[in-house]
Amino acid sequence: MTKRTSAKYKIDRRMGENIWGRPKSPVNKREYGPGQHGQRRKAKLSDFGTQLRAKQKLKGYYGDLTEKQFRRIYAEAERVKGDTGENLVGLLERRLDAVVYRAKFVPTIFAARQFVNHGHVTVNGKRVNIGSYRVKEGDVVAVRDKSKQLALVLEAVGLAERDVPDYIEADHSKMTATFVRTPALGDVPYAVQMEPNLVVEYYAKN
């Protein structure tokens, strides 16, 4: 099992939730956490614990971003006018790896980052290999011609477990996706409840 795959399942187990809604998630069989103490009865979380968990869940969902990366995105969300929690989700959904995942070009967010890093994707016709690249409204993300027949891509397009959200227009015959608009929290098809308001509270106190 690759490091990325094991990380993906570890996050699910740690959170006790199937955060990507994947049918193979171990949480579907075992709801307790990983490790020898995973089956102990869960203590009620404090306010801090609840906020920390909300942050770890959101951070983990986008490919287990580093704390430095996530804090930087949060700081930007805070600077922009409007609701900080909504802004945070909007900025996360504008990451190129997130758009590639949402467009169903790859099966997981971890695969999306690798796919972008390996140079399989263009934005408005130019090759971009940085997962954190920020897509703008109207940008066209495409899979490069030589990558369209990769098994990973063909598997993802056929996945029935998730749909492309309406803020992305995907054409799987051409393997292109247009980022139509920055979504609000309610538009994002999370498999579990995300609570960016608790993330805001966490950073406000820490």
Tab-separated table of C-alpha atoms in Angstrom:
chain	number	residue	atom	x	y	z
A	1	MET	CA	0.000	0.000	0.000
A	2	THR	CA	1.446	3.386	-0.929
A	3	LYS	CA	2.137	6.043	1.655
A	4	ARG	CA	-0.606	8.193	0.114
A	5	THR	CA	-3.214	5.445	0.239
A	6	SER	CA	-2.400	4.528	3.819
A	7	ALA	CA	-2.500	8.226	4.780
A	8	LYS	CA	-5.949	8.508	3.226
A	9	TYR	CA	-7.333	5.586	5.235
A	10	LYS	CA	-5.515	6.692	8.400
A	11	ILE	CA	-7.293	10.067	8.266
A	12	ASP	CA	-10.668	8.303	7.925
A	13	ARG	CA	-9.924	6.072	10.919
A	14	ARG	CA	-8.585	8.951	13.020
A	15	MET	CA	-11.714	10.994	12.380
A	16	GLY	CA	-14.015	7.989	12.730
A	17	GLU	CA	-15.743	9.149	9.539
A	18	ASN	CA	-15.584	8.245	5.866
A	19	ILE	CA	-14.706	11.819	4.890
A	20	TRP	CA	-14.506	11.217	1.119
A	21	GLY	CA	-17.448	8.798	0.971
A	22	ARG	CA	-15.269	6.042	-0.505
A	23	PRO	CA	-16.805	2.531	-0.490
A	24	LYS	CA	-13.442	0.953	0.512
A	25	SER	CA	-12.931	3.153	3.575
A	26	PRO	CA	-12.076	1.047	6.655
A	27	VAL	CA	-14.552	3.144	8.659
A	28	ASN	CA	-17.310	1.280	6.813
A	29	LYS	CA	-16.173	-1.832	8.739
A	30	ARG	CA	-14.504	-0.431	11.870
A	31	GLU	CA	-15.542	2.891	13.320
A	32	TYR	CA	-12.834	3.008	15.972
A	33	GLY	CA	-9.513	4.811	15.515
A	34	PRO	CA	-6.196	3.307	14.363
A	35	GLY	CA	-3.585	1.836	16.709
A	36	GLN	CA	-3.684	-0.367	19.798
A	37	HIS	CA	-5.818	2.098	21.780
A	38	GLY	CA	-8.263	2.767	18.969
A	39	GLN	CA	-11.087	0.755	20.508
A	40	ARG	CA	-11.141	2.625	23.805
A	41	ARG	CA	-14.356	4.432	24.564
A	42	LYS	CA	-14.239	7.924	23.134
A	43	ALA	CA	-14.139	10.700	25.699
A	44	LYS	CA	-16.390	13.696	25.094
A	45	LEU	CA	-14.395	16.328	23.244
A	46	SER	CA	-13.782	19.743	24.794
A	47	ASP	CA	-14.533	22.901	22.775
A	48	PHE	CA	-10.857	23.016	21.813
A	49	GLY	CA	-10.950	19.330	20.816
A	50	THR	CA	-14.044	19.878	18.665
A	51	GLN	CA	-12.442	22.862	16.927
A	52	LEU	CA	-9.154	21.013	16.405
A	53	ARG	CA	-10.993	18.026	14.950
A	54	ALA	CA	-12.926	20.280	12.533
A	55	LYS	CA	-9.628	21.784	11.379
A	56	GLN	CA	-7.945	18.371	10.968
A	57	LYS	CA	-10.937	17.041	9.031
A	58	LEU	CA	-11.001	19.958	6.574
A	59	LYS	CA	-7.208	19.978	6.230
A	60	GLY	CA	-7.144	16.201	5.742
A	61	TYR	CA	-9.915	16.290	3.149
A	62	TYR	CA	-7.775	18.330	0.751
A	63	GLY	CA	-4.953	15.787	0.722
A	64	ASP	CA	-3.688	16.343	4.265
A	65	LEU	CA	-2.217	19.792	3.667
A	66	THR	CA	0.609	20.859	5.947
A	67	GLU	CA	-0.258	23.148	8.858
A	68	LYS	CA	1.819	25.906	7.234
A	69	GLN	CA	-0.118	25.662	3.942
A	70	PHE	CA	-3.474	25.531	5.674
A	71	ARG	CA	-2.730	28.450	7.994
A	72	ARG	CA	-1.615	30.535	5.010
A	73	ILE	CA	-4.914	29.839	3.194
A	74	TYR	CA	-6.821	30.658	6.386
A	75	ALA	CA	-4.953	33.980	6.778
A	76	GLU	CA	-5.955	34.875	3.225
A	77	ALA	CA	-9.591	33.903	3.874
A	78	GLU	CA	-9.557	36.200	6.873
A	79	ARG	CA	-8.278	39.160	4.833
A	80	VAL	CA	-10.980	38.865	2.175
A	81	LYS	CA	-14.317	40.592	2.799
A	82	GLY	CA	-17.186	38.330	3.884
A	83	ASP	CA	-17.550	35.225	6.037
A	84	THR	CA	-14.105	33.772	6.812
A	85	GLY	CA	-15.347	30.158	6.916
A	86	GLU	CA	-17.045	30.485	3.507
A	87	ASN	CA	-13.965	32.235	2.097
A	88	LEU	CA	-11.758	29.408	3.381
A	89	VAL	CA	-13.822	26.747	1.618
A	90	GLY	CA	-13.891	28.866	-1.570
A	91	LEU	CA	-10.076	29.177	-1.584
A	92	LEU	CA	-9.619	25.438	-0.946
A	93	GLU	CA	-11.987	24.571	-3.813
A	94	ARG	CA	-10.002	26.838	-6.151
A	95	ARG	CA	-6.843	24.751	-5.741
A	96	LEU	CA	-5.982	23.048	-9.022
A	97	ASP	CA	-5.763	19.597	-7.414
A	98	ALA	CA	-9.243	20.099	-5.915
A	99	VAL	CA	-10.676	21.087	-9.324
A	100	VAL	CA	-9.074	18.027	-10.967
A	101	TYR	CA	-10.627	15.834	-8.255
A	102	ARG	CA	-14.063	17.511	-8.466
A	103	ALA	CA	-14.072	17.162	-12.272
A	104	LYS	CA	-13.651	13.361	-11.810
A	105	PHE	CA	-10.401	13.187	-13.769
A	106	VAL	CA	-8.909	11.094	-10.929
A	107	PRO	CA	-10.472	8.960	-8.165
A	108	THR	CA	-8.995	10.659	-5.057
A	109	ILE	CA	-7.655	14.035	-3.930
A	110	PHE	CA	-4.275	12.358	-3.271
A	111	ALA	CA	-4.181	11.088	-6.849
A	112	ALA	CA	-5.156	14.586	-8.046
A	113	ARG	CA	-2.086	16.177	-6.482
A	114	GLN	CA	0.201	13.516	-7.948
A	115	PHE	CA	-1.522	13.817	-11.335
A	116	VAL	CA	-0.935	17.588	-11.396
A	117	ASN	CA	2.661	17.262	-10.096
A	118	HIS	CA	3.496	14.811	-12.875
A	119	GLY	CA	2.479	17.336	-15.520
A	120	HIS	CA	-0.712	15.701	-16.835
A	121	VAL	CA	-2.816	18.896	-16.614
A	122	THR	CA	-3.087	22.230	-18.426
A	123	VAL	CA	-4.862	25.438	-17.405
A	124	ASN	CA	-6.013	27.552	-20.351
A	125	GLY	CA	-3.681	25.530	-22.605
A	126	LYS	CA	-0.570	25.963	-20.434
A	127	ARG	CA	0.934	23.100	-18.488
A	128	VAL	CA	0.730	23.614	-14.711
A	129	ASN	CA	2.341	21.155	-12.270
A	130	ILE	CA	1.598	22.826	-8.922
A	131	GLY	CA	-1.348	21.353	-6.986
A	132	SER	CA	-1.871	24.555	-4.983
A	133	TYR	CA	-2.171	26.681	-8.161
A	134	ARG	CA	-5.288	28.815	-7.750
A	135	VAL	CA	-7.856	28.531	-10.511
A	136	LYS	CA	-9.921	31.598	-11.447
A	137	GLU	CA	-13.530	31.736	-12.622
A	138	GLY	CA	-13.668	30.918	-16.328
A	139	ASP	CA	-10.381	28.985	-16.351
A	140	VAL	CA	-10.368	25.786	-18.412
A	141	VAL	CA	-8.552	22.829	-16.870
A	142	ALA	CA	-7.745	19.961	-19.246
A	143	VAL	CA	-6.037	16.588	-19.185
A	144	ARG	CA	-3.144	16.538	-21.670
A	145	ASP	CA	-3.725	14.388	-24.773
A	146	LYS	CA	-1.051	11.826	-23.889
A	147	SER	CA	-2.617	11.314	-20.441
A	148	LYS	CA	-6.267	10.806	-21.439
A	149	GLN	CA	-6.029	7.016	-21.717
A	150	LEU	CA	-4.333	6.450	-18.354
A	151	ALA	CA	-6.102	3.723	-16.342
A	152	LEU	CA	-6.424	6.133	-13.406
A	153	VAL	CA	-8.382	8.627	-15.542
A	154	LEU	CA	-10.633	6.016	-17.133
A	155	GLU	CA	-11.421	4.545	-13.692
A	156	ALA	CA	-12.298	7.963	-12.217
A	157	VAL	CA	-14.638	8.988	-15.032
A	158	GLY	CA	-16.610	5.770	-14.517
A	159	LEU	CA	-17.017	6.223	-10.754
A	160	ALA	CA	-20.656	6.284	-9.737
A	161	GLU	CA	-19.968	7.286	-6.126
A	162	ARG	CA	-19.781	11.035	-6.777
A	163	ASP	CA	-21.055	13.626	-9.244
A	164	VAL	CA	-19.392	16.733	-10.640
A	165	PRO	CA	-20.719	19.765	-8.705
A	166	ASP	CA	-22.508	22.520	-10.616
A	167	TYR	CA	-19.734	25.104	-10.138
A	168	ILE	CA	-17.595	23.030	-12.508
A	169	GLU	CA	-18.621	22.214	-16.094
A	170	ALA	CA	-16.882	18.981	-17.062
A	171	ASP	CA	-16.780	17.465	-20.547
A	172	HIS	CA	-15.442	13.928	-20.168
A	173	SER	CA	-15.405	13.320	-23.923
A	174	LYS	CA	-12.780	16.069	-24.262
A	175	MET	CA	-11.436	15.714	-20.695
A	176	THR	CA	-11.863	19.429	-19.980
A	177	ALA	CA	-13.431	21.251	-17.042
A	178	THR	CA	-14.375	24.914	-16.716
A	179	PHE	CA	-14.328	26.467	-13.268
A	180	VAL	CA	-17.609	28.382	-13.440
A	181	ARG	CA	-17.685	30.091	-10.045
A	182	THR	CA	-16.299	29.983	-6.527
A	183	PRO	CA	-18.686	27.836	-4.478
A	184	ALA	CA	-20.305	28.610	-1.145
A	185	LEU	CA	-20.069	25.982	1.616
A	186	GLY	CA	-23.540	24.622	0.776
A	187	ASP	CA	-22.503	23.985	-2.849
A	188	VAL	CA	-19.566	21.737	-2.009
A	189	PRO	CA	-20.421	18.002	-2.076
A	190	TYR	CA	-18.650	16.930	1.099
A	191	ALA	CA	-19.476	13.345	2.108
A	192	VAL	CA	-19.542	14.396	5.773
A	193	GLN	CA	-20.432	17.631	7.528
A	194	MET	CA	-17.617	20.178	7.447
A	195	GLU	CA	-17.627	22.996	9.993
A	196	PRO	CA	-15.368	25.825	8.812
A	197	ASN	CA	-16.916	28.065	11.503
A	198	LEU	CA	-15.172	25.859	14.112
A	199	VAL	CA	-11.901	26.202	12.177
A	200	VAL	CA	-12.300	29.998	12.427
A	201	GLU	CA	-12.870	29.666	16.180
A	202	TYR	CA	-9.788	27.452	16.482
A	203	TYR	CA	-7.489	29.946	14.796
A	204	ALA	CA	-9.050	32.884	16.628
A	205	LYS	CA	-7.924	31.325	19.913
A	206	ASN	CA	-4.604	29.825	18.804
